[in-house]
């Protein structure tokens, strides 16, 4: 959540958008979510959970890296759509991968722990984003990209795809 904690300021200071413009880029980013729902299953079927998750994290990193250097609102809207596409694909695959790996008796606890850790990450990322924005408004976005690169490397090394032996 590092970049999104400052997105309103980013839209104003970096992209020169008013409230309406901010709403438009958010609406455009939602289209990425719709696209993500359409492509998650076919991509997963073709390359498996592991590489779909790694690729989605790579897309998240690339979209944030490009967003950190753009000042064009139309480009930013497209990059945010790609970012949300990544988030949907990652979410679908990570939950779908976790379900068969966790015994039925533990599934509720694992899902609850995952939710708590995810929300904790949102809080930490939001605070970090605010602090990093004091350096420059694009820094939280660039740092978010770096975090996704790190997560992609960890996923590539640590994940095993149950569909492929």
mmCIF file with all atom_site columns, C-alpha atoms in Angstrom:
data_model
loop_
_atom_site.group_PDB
_atom_site.id
_atom_site.type_symbol
_atom_site.label_atom_id
_atom_site.label_alt_id
_atom_site.label_comp_id
_atom_site.label_asym_id
_atom_site.label_entity_id
_atom_site.label_seq_id
_atom_site.pdbx_PDB_ins_code
_atom_site.Cartn_x
_atom_site.Cartn_y
_atom_site.Cartn_z
_atom_site.occupancy
_atom_site.B_iso_or_equiv
_atom_site.pdbx_formal_charge
_atom_site.auth_seq_id
_atom_site.auth_comp_id
_atom_site.auth_asym_id
_atom_site.auth_atom_id
_atom_site.pdbx_PDB_model_num
ATOM 1   C CA . UNK A 1 1   ? 0.000   0.000   0.000   1.00 0.00 ? 1   UNK A CA 1
ATOM 2   C CA . UNK A 1 2   ? 3.056   2.235   -0.075  1.00 0.00 ? 2   UNK A CA 1
ATOM 3   C CA . UNK A 1 3   ? 2.100   4.056   -3.294  1.00 0.00 ? 3   UNK A CA 1
ATOM 4   C CA . UNK A 1 4   ? -1.630  4.208   -2.711  1.00 0.00 ? 4   UNK A CA 1
ATOM 5   C CA . UNK A 1 5   ? -1.396  5.935   0.638   1.00 0.00 ? 5   UNK A CA 1
ATOM 6   C CA . UNK A 1 6   ? -0.248  9.026   -1.272  1.00 0.00 ? 6   UNK A CA 1
ATOM 7   C CA . UNK A 1 7   ? -2.167  8.556   -4.533  1.00 0.00 ? 7   UNK A CA 1
ATOM 8   C CA . UNK A 1 8   ? -4.364  11.628  -4.041  1.00 0.00 ? 8   UNK A CA 1
ATOM 9   C CA . UNK A 1 9   ? -1.264  13.779  -3.523  1.00 0.00 ? 9   UNK A CA 1
ATOM 10  C CA . UNK A 1 10  ? 0.495   12.069  -6.434  1.00 0.00 ? 10  UNK A CA 1
ATOM 11  C CA . UNK A 1 11  ? -2.456  12.822  -8.718  1.00 0.00 ? 11  UNK A CA 1
ATOM 12  C CA . UNK A 1 12  ? -2.486  16.451  -7.619  1.00 0.00 ? 12  UNK A CA 1
ATOM 13  C CA . UNK A 1 13  ? 1.232   17.242  -7.409  1.00 0.00 ? 13  UNK A CA 1
ATOM 14  C CA . UNK A 1 14  ? 2.698   14.961  -10.067 1.00 0.00 ? 14  UNK A CA 1
ATOM 15  C CA . UNK A 1 15  ? -0.148  14.629  -12.568 1.00 0.00 ? 15  UNK A CA 1
ATOM 16  C CA . UNK A 1 16  ? -1.828  17.995  -12.039 1.00 0.00 ? 16  UNK A CA 1
ATOM 17  C CA . UNK A 1 17  ? -5.297  16.477  -11.585 1.00 0.00 ? 17  UNK A CA 1
ATOM 18  C CA . UNK A 1 18  ? -8.245  17.915  -9.712  1.00 0.00 ? 18  UNK A CA 1
ATOM 19  C CA . UNK A 1 19  ? -10.865 15.825  -7.912  1.00 0.00 ? 19  UNK A CA 1
ATOM 20  C CA . UNK A 1 20  ? -12.633 14.890  -11.128 1.00 0.00 ? 20  UNK A CA 1
ATOM 21  C CA . UNK A 1 21  ? -9.395  13.833  -12.796 1.00 0.00 ? 21  UNK A CA 1
ATOM 22  C CA . UNK A 1 22  ? -8.513  11.735  -9.772  1.00 0.00 ? 22  UNK A CA 1
ATOM 23  C CA . UNK A 1 23  ? -11.897 10.016  -10.006 1.00 0.00 ? 23  UNK A CA 1
ATOM 24  C CA . UNK A 1 24  ? -11.342 9.318   -13.695 1.00 0.00 ? 24  UNK A CA 1
ATOM 25  C CA . UNK A 1 25  ? -7.960  7.642   -13.133 1.00 0.00 ? 25  UNK A CA 1
ATOM 26  C CA . UNK A 1 26  ? -9.455  5.544   -10.334 1.00 0.00 ? 26  UNK A CA 1
ATOM 27  C CA . UNK A 1 27  ? -12.316 4.496   -12.611 1.00 0.00 ? 27  UNK A CA 1
ATOM 28  C CA . UNK A 1 28  ? -9.836  3.640   -15.361 1.00 0.00 ? 28  UNK A CA 1
ATOM 29  C CA . UNK A 1 29  ? -7.782  1.585   -12.925 1.00 0.00 ? 29  UNK A CA 1
ATOM 30  C CA . UNK A 1 30  ? -10.881 -0.472  -12.112 1.00 0.00 ? 30  UNK A CA 1
ATOM 31  C CA . UNK A 1 31  ? -10.892 -1.659  -15.721 1.00 0.00 ? 31  UNK A CA 1
ATOM 32  C CA . UNK A 1 32  ? -7.650  -3.445  -14.918 1.00 0.00 ? 32  UNK A CA 1
ATOM 33  C CA . UNK A 1 33  ? -9.497  -5.377  -12.245 1.00 0.00 ? 33  UNK A CA 1
ATOM 34  C CA . UNK A 1 34  ? -12.109 -6.487  -14.739 1.00 0.00 ? 34  UNK A CA 1
ATOM 35  C CA . UNK A 1 35  ? -9.378  -7.583  -17.140 1.00 0.00 ? 35  UNK A CA 1
ATOM 36  C CA . UNK A 1 36  ? -7.623  -9.426  -14.317 1.00 0.00 ? 36  UNK A CA 1
ATOM 37  C CA . UNK A 1 37  ? -10.711 -11.507 -13.611 1.00 0.00 ? 37  UNK A CA 1
ATOM 38  C CA . UNK A 1 38  ? -10.829 -12.518 -17.269 1.00 0.00 ? 38  UNK A CA 1
ATOM 39  C CA . UNK A 1 39  ? -7.163  -13.487 -17.630 1.00 0.00 ? 39  UNK A CA 1
ATOM 40  C CA . UNK A 1 40  ? -6.254  -15.017 -14.246 1.00 0.00 ? 40  UNK A CA 1
ATOM 41  C CA . UNK A 1 41  ? -7.579  -18.530 -14.875 1.00 0.00 ? 41  UNK A CA 1
ATOM 42  C CA . UNK A 1 42  ? -6.347  -18.911 -18.475 1.00 0.00 ? 42  UNK A CA 1
ATOM 43  C CA . UNK A 1 43  ? -2.859  -17.703 -17.563 1.00 0.00 ? 43  UNK A CA 1
ATOM 44  C CA . UNK A 1 44  ? -2.753  -19.965 -14.509 1.00 0.00 ? 44  UNK A CA 1
ATOM 45  C CA . UNK A 1 45  ? -3.867  -22.926 -16.611 1.00 0.00 ? 45  UNK A CA 1
ATOM 46  C CA . UNK A 1 46  ? -1.109  -22.242 -19.119 1.00 0.00 ? 46  UNK A CA 1
ATOM 47  C CA . UNK A 1 47  ? 1.888   -21.515 -16.857 1.00 0.00 ? 47  UNK A CA 1
ATOM 48  C CA . UNK A 1 48  ? 0.793   -22.670 -13.392 1.00 0.00 ? 48  UNK A CA 1
ATOM 49  C CA . UNK A 1 49  ? 0.295   -20.886 -10.103 1.00 0.00 ? 49  UNK A CA 1
ATOM 50  C CA . UNK A 1 50  ? 3.947   -20.235 -9.361  1.00 0.00 ? 50  UNK A CA 1
ATOM 51  C CA . UNK A 1 51  ? 4.803   -18.440 -12.582 1.00 0.00 ? 51  UNK A CA 1
ATOM 52  C CA . UNK A 1 52  ? 1.462   -16.646 -12.759 1.00 0.00 ? 52  UNK A CA 1
ATOM 53  C CA . UNK A 1 53  ? 2.126   -15.220 -9.295  1.00 0.00 ? 53  UNK A CA 1
ATOM 54  C CA . UNK A 1 54  ? 5.711   -14.315 -10.232 1.00 0.00 ? 54  UNK A CA 1
ATOM 55  C CA . UNK A 1 55  ? 4.561   -12.708 -13.493 1.00 0.00 ? 55  UNK A CA 1
ATOM 56  C CA . UNK A 1 56  ? 1.823   -10.752 -11.726 1.00 0.00 ? 56  UNK A CA 1
ATOM 57  C CA . UNK A 1 57  ? 4.341   -9.431  -9.196  1.00 0.00 ? 57  UNK A CA 1
ATOM 58  C CA . UNK A 1 58  ? 6.601   -8.480  -12.108 1.00 0.00 ? 58  UNK A CA 1
ATOM 59  C CA . UNK A 1 59  ? 3.710   -6.606  -13.708 1.00 0.00 ? 59  UNK A CA 1
ATOM 60  C CA . UNK A 1 60  ? 3.030   -4.852  -10.407 1.00 0.00 ? 60  UNK A CA 1
ATOM 61  C CA . UNK A 1 61  ? 6.692   -3.838  -10.163 1.00 0.00 ? 61  UNK A CA 1
ATOM 62  C CA . UNK A 1 62  ? 6.883   -2.638  -13.769 1.00 0.00 ? 62  UNK A CA 1
ATOM 63  C CA . UNK A 1 63  ? 3.657   -0.646  -13.547 1.00 0.00 ? 63  UNK A CA 1
ATOM 64  C CA . UNK A 1 64  ? 4.765   1.097   -10.348 1.00 0.00 ? 64  UNK A CA 1
ATOM 65  C CA . UNK A 1 65  ? 8.263   1.768   -11.691 1.00 0.00 ? 65  UNK A CA 1
ATOM 66  C CA . UNK A 1 66  ? 6.794   3.401   -14.791 1.00 0.00 ? 66  UNK A CA 1
ATOM 67  C CA . UNK A 1 67  ? 4.221   5.287   -12.703 1.00 0.00 ? 67  UNK A CA 1
ATOM 68  C CA . UNK A 1 68  ? 7.004   6.724   -10.559 1.00 0.00 ? 68  UNK A CA 1
ATOM 69  C CA . UNK A 1 69  ? 8.501   8.528   -13.569 1.00 0.00 ? 69  UNK A CA 1
ATOM 70  C CA . UNK A 1 70  ? 5.420   9.606   -15.521 1.00 0.00 ? 70  UNK A CA 1
ATOM 71  C CA . UNK A 1 71  ? 3.741   12.978  -15.328 1.00 0.00 ? 71  UNK A CA 1
ATOM 72  C CA . UNK A 1 72  ? 1.079   12.143  -17.922 1.00 0.00 ? 72  UNK A CA 1
ATOM 73  C CA . UNK A 1 73  ? -2.363  11.434  -16.473 1.00 0.00 ? 73  UNK A CA 1
ATOM 74  C CA . UNK A 1 74  ? -3.461  9.175   -19.343 1.00 0.00 ? 74  UNK A CA 1
ATOM 75  C CA . UNK A 1 75  ? -0.312  7.082   -19.025 1.00 0.00 ? 75  UNK A CA 1
ATOM 76  C CA . UNK A 1 76  ? -0.789  6.994   -15.252 1.00 0.00 ? 76  UNK A CA 1
ATOM 77  C CA . UNK A 1 77  ? -4.375  5.754   -15.666 1.00 0.00 ? 77  UNK A CA 1
ATOM 78  C CA . UNK A 1 78  ? -3.166  2.919   -17.901 1.00 0.00 ? 78  UNK A CA 1
ATOM 79  C CA . UNK A 1 79  ? -0.391  2.032   -15.467 1.00 0.00 ? 79  UNK A CA 1
ATOM 80  C CA . UNK A 1 80  ? -2.825  2.000   -12.561 1.00 0.00 ? 80  UNK A CA 1
ATOM 81  C CA . UNK A 1 81  ? -5.083  -0.310  -14.586 1.00 0.00 ? 81  UNK A CA 1
ATOM 82  C CA . UNK A 1 82  ? -2.120  -2.657  -15.079 1.00 0.00 ? 82  UNK A CA 1
ATOM 83  C CA . UNK A 1 83  ? -1.350  -2.448  -11.380 1.00 0.00 ? 83  UNK A CA 1
ATOM 84  C CA . UNK A 1 84  ? -4.917  -3.407  -10.435 1.00 0.00 ? 84  UNK A CA 1
ATOM 85  C CA . UNK A 1 85  ? -4.837  -6.202  -13.051 1.00 0.00 ? 85  UNK A CA 1
ATOM 86  C CA . UNK A 1 86  ? -1.742  -7.561  -11.272 1.00 0.00 ? 86  UNK A CA 1
ATOM 87  C CA . UNK A 1 87  ? -3.474  -7.326  -7.891  1.00 0.00 ? 87  UNK A CA 1
ATOM 88  C CA . UNK A 1 88  ? -6.503  -9.296  -9.068  1.00 0.00 ? 88  UNK A CA 1
ATOM 89  C CA . UNK A 1 89  ? -4.426  -12.009 -10.765 1.00 0.00 ? 89  UNK A CA 1
ATOM 90  C CA . UNK A 1 90  ? -2.186  -12.306 -7.709  1.00 0.00 ? 90  UNK A CA 1
ATOM 91  C CA . UNK A 1 91  ? -5.174  -12.431 -5.370  1.00 0.00 ? 91  UNK A CA 1
ATOM 92  C CA . UNK A 1 92  ? -7.007  -15.104 -7.346  1.00 0.00 ? 92  UNK A CA 1
ATOM 93  C CA . UNK A 1 93  ? -3.918  -17.287 -7.665  1.00 0.00 ? 93  UNK A CA 1
ATOM 94  C CA . UNK A 1 94  ? -2.627  -16.898 -4.114  1.00 0.00 ? 94  UNK A CA 1
ATOM 95  C CA . UNK A 1 95  ? -5.985  -17.809 -2.566  1.00 0.00 ? 95  UNK A CA 1
ATOM 96  C CA . UNK A 1 96  ? -6.551  -20.644 -5.054  1.00 0.00 ? 96  UNK A CA 1
ATOM 97  C CA . UNK A 1 97  ? -3.068  -22.013 -4.355  1.00 0.00 ? 97  UNK A CA 1
ATOM 98  C CA . UNK A 1 98  ? -3.487  -21.784 -0.580  1.00 0.00 ? 98  UNK A CA 1
ATOM 99  C CA . UNK A 1 99  ? -6.857  -23.605 -0.470  1.00 0.00 ? 99  UNK A CA 1
ATOM 100 C CA . UNK A 1 100 ? -5.644  -27.111 -1.417  1.00 0.00 ? 100 UNK A CA 1
ATOM 101 C CA . UNK A 1 101 ? -2.418  -26.770 0.583   1.00 0.00 ? 101 UNK A CA 1
ATOM 102 C CA . UNK A 1 102 ? -4.106  -26.056 3.926   1.00 0.00 ? 102 UNK A CA 1
ATOM 103 C CA . UNK A 1 103 ? -5.953  -28.861 5.744   1.00 0.00 ? 103 UNK A CA 1
ATOM 104 C CA . UNK A 1 104 ? -9.686  -28.258 6.155   1.00 0.00 ? 104 UNK A CA 1
ATOM 105 C CA . UNK A 1 105 ? -9.401  -27.976 9.940   1.00 0.00 ? 105 UNK A CA 1
ATOM 106 C CA . UNK A 1 106 ? -6.858  -25.169 9.691   1.00 0.00 ? 106 UNK A CA 1
ATOM 107 C CA . UNK A 1 107 ? -8.269  -23.273 6.737   1.00 0.00 ? 107 UNK A CA 1
ATOM 108 C CA . UNK A 1 108 ? -10.239 -20.745 8.795   1.00 0.00 ? 108 UNK A CA 1
ATOM 109 C CA . UNK A 1 109 ? -7.260  -19.943 11.010  1.00 0.00 ? 109 UNK A CA 1
ATOM 110 C CA . UNK A 1 110 ? -4.885  -19.673 8.074   1.00 0.00 ? 110 UNK A CA 1
ATOM 111 C CA . UNK A 1 111 ? -7.297  -17.409 6.191   1.00 0.00 ? 111 UNK A CA 1
ATOM 112 C CA . UNK A 1 112 ? -7.736  -15.237 9.305   1.00 0.00 ? 112 UNK A CA 1
ATOM 113 C CA . UNK A 1 113 ? -3.977  -15.013 9.850   1.00 0.00 ? 113 UNK A CA 1
ATOM 114 C CA . UNK A 1 114 ? -3.468  -14.153 6.193   1.00 0.00 ? 114 UNK A CA 1
ATOM 115 C CA . UNK A 1 115 ? -6.071  -11.405 6.464   1.00 0.00 ? 115 UNK A CA 1
ATOM 116 C CA . UNK A 1 116 ? -4.517  -9.948  9.633   1.00 0.00 ? 116 UNK A CA 1
ATOM 117 C CA . UNK A 1 117 ? -1.032  -9.972  8.121   1.00 0.00 ? 117 UNK A CA 1
ATOM 118 C CA . UNK A 1 118 ? -2.368  -8.384  4.932   1.00 0.00 ? 118 UNK A CA 1
ATOM 119 C CA . UNK A 1 119 ? -4.065  -5.612  6.889   1.00 0.00 ? 119 UNK A CA 1
ATOM 120 C CA . UNK A 1 120 ? -0.905  -5.099  8.938   1.00 0.00 ? 120 UNK A CA 1
ATOM 121 C CA . UNK A 1 121 ? 0.990   -4.731  5.673   1.00 0.00 ? 121 UNK A CA 1
ATOM 122 C CA . UNK A 1 122 ? -1.492  -2.070  4.562   1.00 0.00 ? 122 UNK A CA 1
ATOM 123 C CA . UNK A 1 123 ? -0.900  -0.092  7.746   1.00 0.00 ? 123 UNK A CA 1
ATOM 124 C CA . UNK A 1 124 ? 2.890   -0.367  7.578   1.00 0.00 ? 124 UNK A CA 1
ATOM 125 C CA . UNK A 1 125 ? 2.886   0.442   3.864   1.00 0.00 ? 125 UNK A CA 1
ATOM 126 C CA . UNK A 1 126 ? 0.637   3.452   4.334   1.00 0.00 ? 126 UNK A CA 1
ATOM 127 C CA . UNK A 1 127 ? 2.836   4.886   7.072   1.00 0.00 ? 127 UNK A CA 1
ATOM 128 C CA . UNK A 1 128 ? 5.956   4.188   5.011   1.00 0.00 ? 128 UNK A CA 1
ATOM 129 C CA . UNK A 1 129 ? 4.351   5.793   1.954   1.00 0.00 ? 129 UNK A CA 1
ATOM 130 C CA . UNK A 1 130 ? 3.563   8.936   3.893   1.00 0.00 ? 130 UNK A CA 1
ATOM 131 C CA . UNK A 1 131 ? 7.069   9.169   5.290   1.00 0.00 ? 131 UNK A CA 1
ATOM 132 C CA . UNK A 1 132 ? 8.714   8.500   1.924   1.00 0.00 ? 132 UNK A CA 1
ATOM 133 C CA . UNK A 1 133 ? 6.542   11.144  0.265   1.00 0.00 ? 133 UNK A CA 1
ATOM 134 C CA . UNK A 1 134 ? 8.267   13.765  2.397   1.00 0.00 ? 134 UNK A CA 1
ATOM 135 C CA . UNK A 1 135 ? 11.379  13.101  0.298   1.00 0.00 ? 135 UNK A CA 1
ATOM 136 C CA . UNK A 1 136 ? 9.569   13.331  -3.062  1.00 0.00 ? 136 UNK A CA 1
ATOM 137 C CA . UNK A 1 137 ? 6.056   12.381  -4.108  1.00 0.00 ? 137 UNK A CA 1
ATOM 138 C CA . UNK A 1 138 ? 7.340   9.714   -6.553  1.00 0.00 ? 138 UNK A CA 1
ATOM 139 C CA . UNK A 1 139 ? 9.588   7.946   -4.025  1.00 0.00 ? 139 UNK A CA 1
ATOM 140 C CA . UNK A 1 140 ? 6.841   5.800   -2.420  1.00 0.00 ? 140 UNK A CA 1
ATOM 141 C CA . UNK A 1 141 ? 5.804   4.569   -5.856  1.00 0.00 ? 141 UNK A CA 1
ATOM 142 C CA . UNK A 1 142 ? 9.389   3.647   -6.776  1.00 0.00 ? 142 UNK A CA 1
ATOM 143 C CA . UNK A 1 143 ? 9.897   1.925   -3.423  1.00 0.00 ? 143 UNK A CA 1
ATOM 144 C CA . UNK A 1 144 ? 6.665   0.001   -3.992  1.00 0.00 ? 144 UNK A CA 1
ATOM 145 C CA . UNK A 1 145 ? 8.118   -1.223  -7.294  1.00 0.00 ? 145 UNK A CA 1
ATOM 146 C CA . UNK A 1 146 ? 11.269  -2.404  -5.522  1.00 0.00 ? 146 UNK A CA 1
ATOM 147 C CA . UNK A 1 147 ? 9.197   -4.246  -2.914  1.00 0.00 ? 147 UNK A CA 1
ATOM 148 C CA . UNK A 1 148 ? 7.346   -6.075  -5.687  1.00 0.00 ? 148 UNK A CA 1
ATOM 149 C CA . UNK A 1 149 ? 10.634  -7.095  -7.300  1.00 0.00 ? 149 UNK A CA 1
ATOM 150 C CA . UNK A 1 150 ? 11.718  -8.570  -3.976  1.00 0.00 ? 150 UNK A CA 1
ATOM 151 C CA . UNK A 1 151 ? 8.398   -10.368 -3.545  1.00 0.00 ? 151 UNK A CA 1
ATOM 152 C CA . UNK A 1 152 ? 8.687   -11.752 -7.076  1.00 0.00 ? 152 UNK A CA 1
ATOM 153 C CA . UNK A 1 153 ? 12.140  -13.162 -6.342  1.00 0.00 ? 153 UNK A CA 1
ATOM 154 C CA . UNK A 1 154 ? 10.903  -14.756 -3.114  1.00 0.00 ? 154 UNK A CA 1
ATOM 155 C CA . UNK A 1 155 ? 7.887   -16.223 -4.935  1.00 0.00 ? 155 UNK A CA 1
ATOM 156 C CA . UNK A 1 156 ? 10.053  -17.623 -7.730  1.00 0.00 ? 156 UNK A CA 1
ATOM 157 C CA . UNK A 1 157 ? 12.297  -19.365 -5.211  1.00 0.00 ? 157 UNK A CA 1
ATOM 158 C CA . UNK A 1 158 ? 9.794   -20.419 -2.548  1.00 0.00 ? 158 UNK A CA 1
ATOM 159 C CA . UNK A 1 159 ? 6.612   -21.389 -4.389  1.00 0.00 ? 159 UNK A CA 1
ATOM 160 C CA . UNK A 1 160 ? 6.016   -24.844 -5.725  1.00 0.00 ? 160 UNK A CA 1
ATOM 161 C CA . UNK A 1 161 ? 3.170   -25.415 -8.126  1.00 0.00 ? 161 UNK A CA 1
ATOM 162 C CA . UNK A 1 162 ? 0.997   -28.390 -7.133  1.00 0.00 ? 162 UNK A CA 1
ATOM 163 C CA . UNK A 1 163 ? -0.171  -28.727 -10.754 1.00 0.00 ? 163 UNK A CA 1
ATOM 164 C CA . UNK A 1 164 ? 3.342   -29.284 -12.083 1.00 0.00 ? 164 UNK A CA 1
ATOM 165 C CA . UNK A 1 165 ? 5.824   -31.768 -10.683 1.00 0.00 ? 165 UNK A CA 1
#
